[in-house]
């Protein structure tokens, strides 16, 4: 069987700091019949630059993205934020290739393109889901991630109160307005802890880095796990916590 | 030309002001309660209409037409108002508008005027200018009374005293001739009513803003909740209205769109309690002298910016404030302007027109770009888009020599080649040596801005790409 030719765009953050998410993407997409590739010339989509006011510096990165991913059937990212940057912002920065329009956030790709909701995953933990702002409002993924999670065997999904409130990450906002970012994070952590979940998941490692970084500082005993890692986990090859 | 008073002189930058506000437990509690409540109510009020999205698009389209043909509609408005017995004045900036109003008040020999709640007059600092000219401007909206008597500044567009509690209001009202005997809301309202009645009955001149001005008919519209506006707009002999030029609407029928969009977005009501509409002067009924001051104050220069101009669609509903996670925590005063919250972050710096000013330049960064504001805006202002656009202007104004600009250039250089990027990944993974017990809790500046309150991820020895190359390459 030859499935669609899918290029992974794990994003620079995941590539560098959260490789387990990238590996999970490979496992998951291959299990679902995709022909997965990772074009090594990719670096960064330019979001940090663009959002901080350096659109001019982001422009060459947008151009490079269009070149690197040209020719694949689809590009899939474990990030609503970076997929949003590519699909919504890149066309405003430079002429783009079809790869830009065919860039998807993971849950969109699974539900809309592959047409699957039950990906055959097994994850026996109590989980709460934080809908990240850009996946929710820029891409409009709606409840796709939740439908995917509901189909995971063994997973107990607990609703997150005030789920749609921003976690306070916001890229360089977290540094430039660190105190306000922390105040937003404090409320998010309270909501996460109120659920009694062992795991908080989301479609963006950037937001999980914020929420997880706060929870870890408080020794809260709640672990951030990217959606891709949950969906990749099976009875035979279960998710294992990295230290 | 003086300094534009739309941002308050001497205000600290947003991060500094926010730091102070975040520690104010009263403010935090009030804002959490108020914004959570109004958010829910707005959502229900909007859900009642099947055609809400079409209404938003209609609002956007009408406003875009206004902005594209502003000169035509304003001249039409001027002609219609003049024909119906009103006098139209044009004010380039705050100073000019304030002088026009002060002269008009003096012509009536008045040393006290009553005021309808108005963002335009707050923006130009009219009350202070009138005071300098020996005229007392008396605010009559309850929350504005609280702000004015408390010698305070507003913290919300619609509910300017949102940061105050009952006990504080009772203290502030103690200076009234008939002060309240308790902090019961009914007692506070009764005290305000007695204080205001005397003012309404004695004032010869009233000053208002305008929610809308209809070009075809010369009709000015003010919407409000308390009836104080109606008193001001009908009792005094002379009425002076200060209206931002972007408030003009082409046709009477356009009100159909905005009188649905505005109340549901601002107070979550189907219809606001009082809608006052007047066209020039009606002999024997209401004010016999009517002056309309059309205010520019940075609007035409904002209009020249193709991306930024959408901020001029704003109808001052404050829905964006109520959903903003930043506003909810810092309150309005942190923005250092009468226009706080997401709309303030894009409107105030544009009207002020000087991004070299540190405070104004900090405002476009007062957002996590979560997009909640855009989602609720009744005229579909893409606030995140304008924020990033203004950030680019700030960066340009600051030049290439700031530490941030140099770091950003360096990062872009690294991302510009696979080889450099991979070398940087290897270097980055060395930070794992700083980790203790699997956590990275302390980084040097500027990483300390992160690790002051959050652990940082420990960058593993093997990146994803190294793993890929090892296994699939």
Tab-separated table of C-alpha atoms in Angstrom, chain A:
chain	number	residue	atom	x	y	z
A	1	UNK	CA	0.000	0.000	0.000
A	2	UNK	CA	1.311	3.428	-0.764
A	3	UNK	CA	-0.185	6.096	1.422
A	4	UNK	CA	0.144	9.849	0.997
A	5	UNK	CA	3.641	11.242	1.006
A	6	UNK	CA	3.735	13.227	4.211
A	7	UNK	CA	6.496	15.562	5.255
A	8	UNK	CA	6.967	16.039	8.969
A	9	UNK	CA	7.360	19.575	10.167
A	10	UNK	CA	8.012	18.927	13.853
A	11	UNK	CA	8.887	22.647	14.323
A	12	UNK	CA	12.246	23.827	15.619
A	13	UNK	CA	11.085	23.690	19.229
A	14	UNK	CA	9.997	20.055	19.066
A	15	UNK	CA	12.978	19.040	16.949
A	16	UNK	CA	15.337	20.521	19.513
A	17	UNK	CA	13.687	20.161	22.896
A	18	UNK	CA	10.883	17.596	22.562
A	19	UNK	CA	12.153	14.844	20.223
A	20	UNK	CA	9.731	12.296	21.736
A	21	UNK	CA	6.859	14.171	20.097
A	22	UNK	CA	8.576	13.923	16.724
A	23	UNK	CA	9.181	10.207	17.143
A	24	UNK	CA	5.549	9.749	18.145
A	25	UNK	CA	4.437	11.543	14.981
A	26	UNK	CA	6.484	9.144	12.894
A	27	UNK	CA	5.075	6.073	14.673
A	28	UNK	CA	1.494	7.341	14.490
A	29	UNK	CA	1.508	8.444	10.871
A	30	UNK	CA	3.253	5.301	9.667
A	31	UNK	CA	0.784	3.156	11.597
A	32	UNK	CA	-1.953	4.971	9.686
A	33	UNK	CA	-0.328	4.141	6.358
A	34	UNK	CA	1.456	7.374	5.546
A	35	UNK	CA	4.765	7.487	3.760
A	36	UNK	CA	6.606	9.748	6.205
A	37	UNK	CA	9.627	11.846	5.433
A	38	UNK	CA	11.564	14.459	7.367
A	39	UNK	CA	13.203	17.000	5.054
A	40	UNK	CA	16.446	17.802	6.848
A	41	UNK	CA	16.768	21.285	5.409
A	42	UNK	CA	13.878	22.624	7.475
A	43	UNK	CA	14.616	24.977	10.365
A	44	UNK	CA	12.008	27.451	11.686
A	45	UNK	CA	8.765	28.911	10.279
A	46	UNK	CA	9.696	32.394	11.494
A	47	UNK	CA	6.825	32.803	13.923
A	48	UNK	CA	8.874	34.162	16.793
A	49	UNK	CA	10.369	36.787	14.518
A	50	UNK	CA	7.104	37.738	12.880
A	51	UNK	CA	5.128	37.953	16.107
A	52	UNK	CA	7.793	40.027	17.840
A	53	UNK	CA	7.898	42.613	15.068
A	54	UNK	CA	10.662	41.231	12.875
A	55	UNK	CA	8.608	40.403	9.785
A	56	UNK	CA	11.560	41.238	7.565
A	57	UNK	CA	13.685	38.560	9.237
A	58	UNK	CA	10.820	36.059	9.016
A	59	UNK	CA	10.428	36.534	5.273
A	60	UNK	CA	13.456	34.434	4.183
A	61	UNK	CA	12.365	31.692	6.583
A	62	UNK	CA	8.930	31.650	4.960
A	63	UNK	CA	10.571	31.421	1.538
A	64	UNK	CA	12.794	28.558	2.669
A	65	UNK	CA	9.768	26.729	4.082
A	66	UNK	CA	7.978	26.872	0.731
A	67	UNK	CA	11.064	25.406	-0.989
A	68	UNK	CA	11.878	22.700	1.548
A	69	UNK	CA	8.376	21.244	1.617
A	70	UNK	CA	7.570	21.661	-2.046
A	71	UNK	CA	6.546	18.407	-3.720
A	72	UNK	CA	5.041	16.558	-0.750
A	73	UNK	CA	1.351	15.637	-0.667
A	74	UNK	CA	0.996	17.062	2.833
A	75	UNK	CA	2.991	18.703	5.588
A	76	UNK	CA	1.998	17.838	9.157
A	77	UNK	CA	3.040	19.718	12.279
A	78	UNK	CA	2.490	18.883	15.950
A	79	UNK	CA	1.648	22.563	16.462
A	80	UNK	CA	-1.423	24.676	15.805
A	81	UNK	CA	0.685	27.752	16.264
A	82	UNK	CA	3.348	26.976	13.650
A	83	UNK	CA	0.813	25.476	11.211
A	84	UNK	CA	-1.193	28.685	11.646
A	85	UNK	CA	1.897	30.788	11.018
A	86	UNK	CA	2.538	28.890	7.798
A	87	UNK	CA	-0.995	28.830	6.474
A	88	UNK	CA	-2.219	32.257	7.587
A	89	UNK	CA	0.915	34.414	7.648
A	90	UNK	CA	3.368	32.981	5.099
A	91	UNK	CA	1.182	33.990	2.131
A	92	UNK	CA	1.351	37.599	3.381
A	93	UNK	CA	5.161	37.463	3.459
A	94	UNK	CA	6.201	35.888	0.164
A	95	UNK	CA	5.015	33.888	-2.821
A	96	UNK	CA	4.334	30.408	-1.493
A	97	UNK	CA	4.289	26.857	-2.826
A	98	UNK	CA	1.301	24.464	-2.632
A	99	UNK	CA	3.005	22.990	0.435
A	100	UNK	CA	1.827	26.001	2.421
A	101	UNK	CA	-1.859	25.376	1.789
A	102	UNK	CA	-1.313	21.682	2.453
A	103	UNK	CA	0.235	22.255	5.862
A	104	UNK	CA	-1.889	20.795	8.643
A	105	UNK	CA	-1.872	20.659	12.388
A	106	UNK	CA	-1.897	17.004	13.522
A	107	UNK	CA	-5.556	16.713	14.605
A	108	UNK	CA	-6.762	18.431	11.415
A	109	UNK	CA	-4.694	16.072	9.316
A	110	UNK	CA	-5.959	12.955	11.084
A	111	UNK	CA	-9.643	13.926	11.091
A	112	UNK	CA	-10.009	15.984	7.901
A	113	UNK	CA	-7.447	14.434	5.570
A	114	UNK	CA	-7.075	10.826	6.721
A	115	UNK	CA	-10.670	10.734	7.972
A	116	UNK	CA	-9.838	8.807	11.138
A	117	UNK	CA	-10.991	9.451	14.681
A	118	UNK	CA	-10.004	6.171	16.294
A	119	UNK	CA	-6.292	5.842	15.657
A	120	UNK	CA	-6.002	2.620	17.653
A	121	UNK	CA	-4.292	4.217	20.606
A	122	UNK	CA	-4.190	3.027	24.185
A	123	UNK	CA	-3.326	5.376	27.035
A	124	UNK	CA	-4.559	4.305	30.474
A	125	UNK	CA	-4.321	7.651	32.278
A	126	UNK	CA	-6.534	10.454	33.530
A	127	UNK	CA	-6.074	13.265	30.986
A	128	UNK	CA	-7.245	16.844	30.576
A	129	UNK	CA	-6.950	18.738	27.309
A	130	UNK	CA	-5.971	22.386	26.879
A	131	UNK	CA	-7.079	23.803	23.500
A	132	UNK	CA	-4.232	26.060	22.419
A	133	UNK	CA	-5.231	29.525	21.193
A	134	UNK	CA	-3.867	29.323	17.672
A	135	UNK	CA	-5.245	25.848	16.996
A	136	UNK	CA	-8.584	27.024	18.305
A	137	UNK	CA	-8.864	30.525	16.845
A	138	UNK	CA	-6.431	30.733	13.966
A	139	UNK	CA	-6.981	27.254	12.508
A	140	UNK	CA	-10.391	26.492	13.983
A	141	UNK	CA	-9.636	22.853	14.891
A	142	UNK	CA	-12.727	22.849	17.091
A	143	UNK	CA	-13.264	19.586	18.935
A	144	UNK	CA	-11.159	17.422	16.623
A	145	UNK	CA	-8.475	16.799	19.267
A	146	UNK	CA	-11.187	15.896	21.769
A	147	UNK	CA	-12.801	13.388	19.409
A	148	UNK	CA	-9.404	11.798	18.879
A	149	UNK	CA	-8.830	11.598	22.638
A	150	UNK	CA	-12.301	10.177	23.290
A	151	UNK	CA	-11.511	7.279	20.956
A	152	UNK	CA	-8.325	6.326	22.856
A	153	UNK	CA	-8.843	3.146	24.839
A	154	UNK	CA	-8.194	3.294	28.565
A	155	UNK	CA	-8.039	7.093	28.563
A	156	UNK	CA	-10.183	8.944	31.069
A	157	UNK	CA	-10.825	12.420	29.676
A	158	UNK	CA	-11.675	15.108	32.233
A	159	UNK	CA	-12.916	18.481	31.024
A	160	UNK	CA	-10.679	21.445	31.789
A	161	UNK	CA	-12.496	24.411	33.369
A	162	UNK	CA	-12.108	27.699	31.446
A	163	UNK	CA	-10.327	25.641	28.832
A	164	UNK	CA	-10.318	28.346	26.173
A	165	UNK	CA	-8.377	30.856	28.266
A	166	UNK	CA	-4.824	31.422	27.096
A	167	UNK	CA	-2.097	29.748	29.205
A	168	UNK	CA	-0.018	32.930	29.042
A	169	UNK	CA	2.773	31.655	26.798
A	170	UNK	CA	2.446	33.905	23.768
A	171	UNK	CA	6.028	33.453	22.506
A	172	UNK	CA	8.212	36.378	23.540
A	173	UNK	CA	5.225	37.666	25.554
A	174	UNK	CA	6.287	35.154	28.219
A	175	UNK	CA	9.556	37.096	28.594
A	176	UNK	CA	8.514	40.651	27.765
A	177	UNK	CA	5.505	40.522	30.057
A	178	UNK	CA	6.742	37.728	32.308
A	179	UNK	CA	4.634	38.760	35.318
A	180	UNK	CA	1.353	38.936	33.408
A	181	UNK	CA	2.239	35.688	31.651
A	182	UNK	CA	2.786	34.090	35.047
A	183	UNK	CA	-0.539	35.392	36.363
A	184	UNK	CA	-2.279	33.777	33.394
A	185	UNK	CA	-0.307	30.584	33.951
A	186	UNK	CA	-1.282	30.483	37.629
A	187	UNK	CA	-4.977	30.386	36.722
A	188	UNK	CA	-4.377	27.766	34.042
A	189	UNK	CA	-2.480	25.577	36.502
A	190	UNK	CA	-5.265	25.939	39.070
A	191	UNK	CA	-7.787	24.749	36.462
A	192	UNK	CA	-5.559	21.841	35.441
A	193	UNK	CA	-5.045	20.790	39.044
A	194	UNK	CA	-8.764	21.064	39.787
A	195	UNK	CA	-9.419	18.302	37.259
A	196	UNK	CA	-7.347	15.787	39.175
A	197	UNK	CA	-5.711	14.773	35.893
A	198	UNK	CA	-2.330	13.034	35.831
A	199	UNK	CA	-1.616	14.313	32.367
A	200	UNK	CA	-2.310	17.635	30.663
A	201	UNK	CA	-2.215	17.427	26.896
A	202	UNK	CA	-2.357	19.910	24.047
A	203	UNK	CA	-1.487	20.215	20.390
A	204	UNK	CA	1.437	22.590	20.956
A	205	UNK	CA	4.670	21.918	22.823
A	206	UNK	CA	5.163	25.661	23.312
A	207	UNK	CA	2.048	25.965	25.467
A	208	UNK	CA	2.871	22.671	27.191
A	209	UNK	CA	6.321	24.059	27.946
A	210	UNK	CA	4.624	26.967	29.744
A	211	UNK	CA	2.008	24.894	31.586
A	212	UNK	CA	4.418	22.049	32.261
A	213	UNK	CA	7.179	24.422	33.343
A	214	UNK	CA	4.861	25.959	35.918
A	215	UNK	CA	3.536	22.628	37.172
A	216	UNK	CA	7.047	21.225	37.444
A	217	UNK	CA	8.214	24.235	39.447
A	218	UNK	CA	5.377	23.599	41.879
A	219	UNK	CA	6.045	19.841	41.975
A	220	UNK	CA	2.363	19.491	41.111
A	221	UNK	CA	2.564	15.898	39.946
A	222	UNK	CA	0.848	16.569	36.643
A	223	UNK	CA	2.787	15.789	33.486
A	224	UNK	CA	2.526	17.579	30.154
A	225	UNK	CA	2.281	15.138	27.239
A	226	UNK	CA	1.793	16.200	23.645
A	227	UNK	CA	-1.318	14.908	21.874
A	228	UNK	CA	0.852	13.070	19.342
A	229	UNK	CA	2.472	10.998	22.082
A	230	UNK	CA	-0.904	9.935	23.455
A	231	UNK	CA	-2.180	9.007	20.007
A	232	UNK	CA	1.019	7.084	19.220
A	233	UNK	CA	0.814	5.043	22.403
A	234	UNK	CA	-0.558	1.492	22.005
A	235	UNK	CA	-1.001	-1.649	24.116
A	236	UNK	CA	2.056	-3.154	22.441
A	237	UNK	CA	4.173	-0.037	22.489
A	238	UNK	CA	2.908	2.086	25.367
A	239	UNK	CA	3.961	5.623	26.102
A	240	UNK	CA	6.861	5.782	28.518
A	241	UNK	CA	7.576	8.841	30.601
A	242	UNK	CA	10.936	10.362	29.806
A	243	UNK	CA	12.792	11.540	32.897
